[in-house]
PDB file of C-alpha atoms and ligand atoms in Angstrom:
ATOM      1  CA  MET A 211      54.948 116.089 118.727  1.00  0.00           C
ATOM      2  CA  PRO A 212      57.206 115.398 115.468  1.00  0.00           C
ATOM      3  CA  LYS A 213      60.416 116.615 116.180  1.00  0.00           C
ATOM      4  CA  VAL A 214      61.796 119.512 115.002  1.00  0.00           C
ATOM      5  CA  TYR A 215      65.229 120.250 113.112  1.00  0.00           C
ATOM      6  CA  SER A 216      67.119 123.974 111.968  1.00  0.00           C
ATOM      7  CA  TYR A 217      67.690 123.692 107.690  1.00  0.00           C
ATOM      8  CA  GLN A 218      71.345 123.883 109.440  1.00  0.00           C
ATOM      9  CA  GLU A 219      70.741 120.130 111.130  1.00  0.00           C
ATOM     10  CA  VAL A 220      69.463 118.786 107.865  1.00  0.00           C
ATOM     11  CA  ALA A 221      72.467 120.556 105.727  1.00  0.00           C
ATOM     12  CA  GLU A 222      74.806 118.419 107.968  1.00  0.00           C
ATOM     13  CA  HIS A 223      72.759 115.472 106.403  1.00  0.00           C
ATOM     14  CA  ASN A 224      74.612 115.889 103.199  1.00  0.00           C
ATOM     15  CA  GLY A 225      76.219 112.357 102.842  1.00  0.00           C
ATOM     16  CA  PRO A 226      77.999 110.004 102.246  1.00  0.00           C
ATOM     17  CA  GLU A 227      76.737 108.781 105.102  1.00  0.00           C
ATOM     18  CA  ASN A 228      73.482 110.058 106.114  1.00  0.00           C
ATOM     19  CA  TYR A 229      71.254 111.829 103.330  1.00  0.00           C
ATOM     20  CA  TRP A 230      68.558 113.879 104.759  1.00  0.00           C
ATOM     21  CA  ILE A 231      65.239 116.077 102.250  1.00  0.00           C
ATOM     22  CA  ILE A 232      63.226 118.660 102.976  1.00  0.00           C
ATOM     23  CA  ILE A 233      59.816 118.279 101.224  1.00  0.00           C
ATOM     24  CA  ASP A 234      56.844 120.660 101.921  1.00  0.00           C
ATOM     25  CA  ASP A 235      58.414 121.466 105.290  1.00  0.00           C
ATOM     26  CA  LYS A 236      59.095 117.793 106.598  1.00  0.00           C
ATOM     27  CA  VAL A 237      62.123 116.423 107.155  1.00  0.00           C
ATOM     28  CA  TYR A 238      62.768 113.335 105.227  1.00  0.00           C
ATOM     29  CA  ASP A 239      65.800 110.064 105.869  1.00  0.00           C
ATOM     30  CA  VAL A 240      66.634 109.266 102.140  1.00  0.00           C
ATOM     31  CA  SER A 241      69.951 107.840 103.468  1.00  0.00           C
ATOM     32  CA  GLN A 242      68.468 103.738 102.417  1.00  0.00           C
ATOM     33  CA  PHE A 243      65.713 104.567 100.196  1.00  0.00           C
ATOM     34  CA  LYS A 244      67.922 106.326  97.828  1.00  0.00           C
ATOM     35  CA  ASP A 245      69.458 102.844  96.450  1.00  0.00           C
ATOM     36  CA  GLU A 246      65.909 101.792  95.817  1.00  0.00           C
ATOM     37  CA  HIS A 247      64.693 105.235  94.328  1.00  0.00           C
ATOM     38  CA  PRO A 248      63.528 104.964  91.097  1.00  0.00           C
ATOM     39  CA  GLY A 249      64.653 107.703  89.576  1.00  0.00           C
ATOM     40  CA  GLY A 250      67.783 107.209  90.545  1.00  0.00           C
ATOM     41  CA  ASP A 251      69.947 107.753  93.335  1.00  0.00           C
ATOM     42  CA  GLU A 252      72.025 110.536  92.521  1.00  0.00           C
ATOM     43  CA  ILE A 253      69.681 112.970  91.844  1.00  0.00           C
ATOM     44  CA  ILE A 254      68.573 111.929  96.037  1.00  0.00           C
ATOM     45  CA  MET A 255      72.098 112.687  96.508  1.00  0.00           C
ATOM     46  CA  ASP A 256      72.291 116.157  94.374  1.00  0.00           C
ATOM     47  CA  LEU A 257      69.179 117.280  96.751  1.00  0.00           C
ATOM     48  CA  GLY A 258      70.908 115.709  99.901  1.00  0.00           C
ATOM     49  CA  GLY A 259      70.245 118.868 103.083  1.00  0.00           C
ATOM     50  CA  GLN A 260      68.450 120.920 100.990  1.00  0.00           C
ATOM     51  CA  ASP A 261      64.939 122.036 100.737  1.00  0.00           C
ATOM     52  CA  ALA A 262      63.531 119.229  97.532  1.00  0.00           C
ATOM     53  CA  THR A 263      60.481 120.123  96.916  1.00  0.00           C
ATOM     54  CA  GLU A 264      60.596 121.887  94.240  1.00  0.00           C
ATOM     55  CA  SER A 265      62.279 119.084  92.019  1.00  0.00           C
ATOM     56  CA  PHE A 266      59.564 116.107  93.700  1.00  0.00           C
ATOM     57  CA  VAL A 267      56.762 118.202  92.709  1.00  0.00           C
ATOM     58  CA  ASP A 268      58.384 119.049  89.615  1.00  0.00           C
ATOM     59  CA  ILE A 269      58.654 115.358  88.221  1.00  0.00           C
ATOM     60  CA  GLY A 270      54.665 114.769  89.460  1.00  0.00           C
ATOM     61  CA  HIS A 271      55.298 111.867  91.274  1.00  0.00           C
ATOM     62  CA  SER A 272      52.631 109.537  92.208  1.00  0.00           C
ATOM     63  CA  ASP A 273      50.418 108.405  94.970  1.00  0.00           C
ATOM     64  CA  GLU A 274      52.542 105.188  95.471  1.00  0.00           C
ATOM     65  CA  ALA A 275      55.820 107.922  96.148  1.00  0.00           C
ATOM     66  CA  LEU A 276      53.428 109.787  97.953  1.00  0.00           C
ATOM     67  CA  ARG A 277      52.577 107.299 100.510  1.00  0.00           C
ATOM     68  CA  LEU A 278      56.633 106.166 100.452  1.00  0.00           C
ATOM     69  CA  LEU A 279      57.462 109.028 101.736  1.00  0.00           C
ATOM     70  CA  LYS A 280      55.386 108.588 105.067  1.00  0.00           C
ATOM     71  CA  ASP A 281      57.750 105.415 105.690  1.00  0.00           C
ATOM     72  CA  LEU A 282      60.698 108.130 105.654  1.00  0.00           C
ATOM     73  CA  TYR A 283      59.289 111.470 107.694  1.00  0.00           C
ATOM     74  CA  ILE A 284      62.029 111.981 110.526  1.00  0.00           C
ATOM     75  CA  GLY A 285      60.139 115.417 111.390  1.00  0.00           C
ATOM     76  CA  ASP A 286      59.468 118.940 110.872  1.00  0.00           C
ATOM     77  CA  VAL A 287      61.648 121.488 109.714  1.00  0.00           C
ATOM     78  CA  ASP A 288      62.020 124.587 112.172  1.00  0.00           C
ATOM     79  CA  LYS A 289      61.196 127.099 109.756  1.00  0.00           C
ATOM     80  CA  ALA A 290      62.095 129.905 112.270  1.00  0.00           C
ATOM     81  CA  SER A 291      65.852 129.044 111.228  1.00  0.00           C
ATOM     82  CA  LYS A 292      67.871 129.784 108.457  1.00  0.00           C
ATOM     83  CA  PRO A 293      67.873 128.183 105.611  1.00  0.00           C
ATOM     84  CA  VAL A 294      71.512 127.539 104.689  1.00  0.00           C
ATOM     85  CA  ALA A 295      73.440 126.989 101.691  1.00  0.00           C
ATOM     86  CA  VAL A 296      74.684 123.260 100.592  1.00  0.00           C
ATOM     87  CA  GLU A 297      78.176 122.704  99.748  1.00  0.00           C
ATOM     88  CA  LYS A 298      78.196 120.786  96.491  1.00  0.00           C
ATOM     89  CA  THR A 299      81.140 119.695  94.558  1.00  0.00           C
ATOM     90  CA  SER A 300      79.574 116.528  92.769  1.00  0.00           C
ATOM     91  CA  SER A 301      77.119 118.738  90.797  1.00  0.00           C
ATOM     92  CA  SER A 302      80.032 121.512  89.468  1.00  0.00           C
ATOM     93  CA  ASP A 303      82.191 117.998  88.421  1.00  0.00           C
ATOM     94  CA  ASN A 304      79.131 117.601  85.955  1.00  0.00           C
ATOM     95  CA  GLN A 305      78.657 120.575  84.770  1.00  0.00           C
ATOM     96  CA  SER A 306      82.526 120.889  83.608  1.00  0.00           C
ATOM     97  CA  LYS A 307      82.004 116.904  82.503  1.00  0.00           C
ATOM     98  CA  GLY A 308      79.565 118.544  80.441  1.00  0.00           C
ATOM     99  CA  SER A 309      80.797 121.257  79.351  1.00  0.00           C
ATOM    100  CA  GLY A 310      83.617 119.092  78.093  1.00  0.00           C
ATOM    101  CA  THR A 311      81.622 116.506  76.427  1.00  0.00           C
ATOM    102  CA  LEU A 312      79.534 120.126  74.020  1.00  0.00           C
ATOM    103  CA  VAL A 313      83.634 120.788  73.148  1.00  0.00           C
ATOM    104  CA  LEU A 314      84.346 117.692  71.753  1.00  0.00           C
ATOM    105  CA  ILE A 315      81.145 117.190  69.464  1.00  0.00           C
ATOM    106  CA  LEU A 316      82.163 120.808  68.387  1.00  0.00           C
ATOM    107  CA  ALA A 317      85.255 119.967  67.661  1.00  0.00           C
ATOM    108  CA  ILE A 318      84.067 116.700  65.959  1.00  0.00           C
ATOM    109  CA  VAL A 319      81.084 118.926  63.766  1.00  0.00           C
ATOM    110  CA  MET A 320      83.794 121.577  63.097  1.00  0.00           C
ATOM    111  CA  LEU A 321      86.190 118.478  61.528  1.00  0.00           C
ATOM    112  CA  VAL A 322      83.791 117.449  59.191  1.00  0.00           C
ATOM    113  CA  VAL A 323      82.690 120.936  58.016  1.00  0.00           C
ATOM    114  CA  ALA A 324      86.412 121.504  57.052  1.00  0.00           C
ATOM    115  CA  TYR A 325      86.662 117.851  56.072  1.00  0.00           C
ATOM    116  CA  TYR A 326      83.981 118.609  53.133  1.00  0.00           C
ATOM    117  CA  LEU A 327      84.803 121.959  51.926  1.00  0.00           C
ATOM    118  CA  LEU A 328      88.223 120.892  51.412  1.00  0.00           C
ATOM    119  CA  ASN A 329      86.750 118.228  49.445  1.00  0.00           C
ATOM    120  CA  GLU A 330      84.287 120.226  47.283  1.00  0.00           C
TER     121      GLU A 330
HETATM  122  C1  HEM B 158      61.998 110.802  99.393  1.00  0.00           C
HETATM  123  C2  HEM B 158      61.742 111.388  98.515  1.00  0.00           C
HETATM  124  C3  HEM B 158      61.269 110.669  96.644  1.00  0.00           C
HETATM  125  C4  HEM B 158      60.645 109.778  96.926  1.00  0.00           C
HETATM  126  C5  HEM B 158      60.169 108.436  97.939  1.00  0.00           C
HETATM  127  C6  HEM B 158      60.364 108.600  95.469  1.00  0.00           C
HETATM  128  C7  HEM B 158      59.763 108.074  94.680  1.00  0.00           C
HETATM  129  C8  HEM B 158      59.877 107.546  93.392  1.00  0.00           C
HETATM  130  C9  HEM B 158      58.764 107.146  92.469  1.00  0.00           C
HETATM  131  C10 HEM B 158      58.066 105.881  93.897  1.00  0.00           C
HETATM  132  C11 HEM B 158      59.073 107.072  91.759  1.00  0.00           C
HETATM  133  C12 HEM B 158      58.702 106.041  90.762  1.00  0.00           C
HETATM  134  C13 HEM B 158      57.675 106.968  89.495  1.00  0.00           C
HETATM  135  C14 HEM B 158      56.241 107.304  90.320  1.00  0.00           C
HETATM  136  O1  HEM B 158      55.668 106.289  91.634  1.00  0.00           O
HETATM  137  O2  HEM B 158      56.287 108.493  90.609  1.00  0.00           O
HETATM  138  C15 HEM B 158      59.778 107.937  90.842  1.00  0.00           C
HETATM  139  C16 HEM B 158      60.284 108.831  90.562  1.00  0.00           C
HETATM  140  C17 HEM B 158      61.318 109.212  90.272  1.00  0.00           C
HETATM  141  N1  HEM B 158      62.093 110.544  90.623  1.00  0.00           N
HETATM  142 FE1  HEM B 158      61.127 110.084  92.719  1.00  0.00          FE
HETATM  143  N2  HEM B 158      61.391 110.159  94.505  1.00  0.00           N
HETATM  144  C18 HEM B 158      61.677 110.797  95.944  1.00  0.00           C
HETATM  145  C19 HEM B 158      62.486 112.043  95.453  1.00  0.00           C
HETATM  146  C20 HEM B 158      62.786 112.542  94.171  1.00  0.00           C
HETATM  147  C21 HEM B 158      63.407 113.503  94.119  1.00  0.00           C
HETATM  148  C22 HEM B 158      64.039 114.942  95.002  1.00  0.00           C
HETATM  149  C23 HEM B 158      63.819 113.808  92.649  1.00  0.00           C
HETATM  150  C24 HEM B 158      64.217 115.209  91.999  1.00  0.00           C
HETATM  151  C25 HEM B 158      64.309 115.554  91.361  1.00  0.00           C
HETATM  152  C26 HEM B 158      63.222 112.816  92.335  1.00  0.00           C
HETATM  153  C27 HEM B 158      63.266 112.343  91.019  1.00  0.00           C
HETATM  154  C28 HEM B 158      62.444 111.071  90.371  1.00  0.00           C
HETATM  155  C29 HEM B 158      62.649 111.406  88.855  1.00  0.00           C
HETATM  156  C30 HEM B 158      63.674 111.786  87.860  1.00  0.00           C
HETATM  157  C31 HEM B 158      61.819 109.628  88.796  1.00  0.00           C
HETATM  158  C32 HEM B 158      61.526 109.183  87.037  1.00  0.00           C
HETATM  159  C33 HEM B 158      60.972 109.622  86.223  1.00  0.00           C
HETATM  160  C34 HEM B 158      60.693 108.256  85.821  1.00  0.00           C
HETATM  161  O3  HEM B 158      61.501 107.809  84.544  1.00  0.00           O
HETATM  162  O4  HEM B 158      59.056 107.919  84.773  1.00  0.00           O
HETATM  163  N3  HEM B 158      62.289 112.018  92.812  1.00  0.00           N
HETATM  164  N4  HEM B 158      60.522 108.609  92.637  1.00  0.00           N
END
């Protein structure tokens, strides 16, 4: 019998020591694998403690990736338990960083346009 974990238990493994993710109602311990992930560790850490089925499928991972999953499998998710929101501070940091860059680019574009208009 595979071990069964509640969404709450999985959500508690969202780093920095341990990262578990859910794909197709199965729980995978990706704490070590994240460092070897060809798609980068950041993406895995962002999804730590959460259901990553959609992201995993969207990428169109190869059969090799599916084979790797078998070694990381630790149990099933208890579907009777309630999905919980995982607190993520890093992704909101990234967002503000992203918009800061956008503002900088816009400012440079405006300066260049102003320069050309003034020199006409
Ligand atoms: C434990 C789960 C995962 C395993 C075993 C895994 C494995 C792999 C492997 C083997 C590759 C190389 C390309 C391939 O063989 O398909 C790959 C690439 C990649 N993975 Fe994952 N992956 C996992 C989870 C995820 C998740 C949750 C995401 C979230 C979006 C993700 C995003 C990516 C991306 C962006 C690439 C790079 C694709 C490219 O540059 O061609 N992976 N992964």
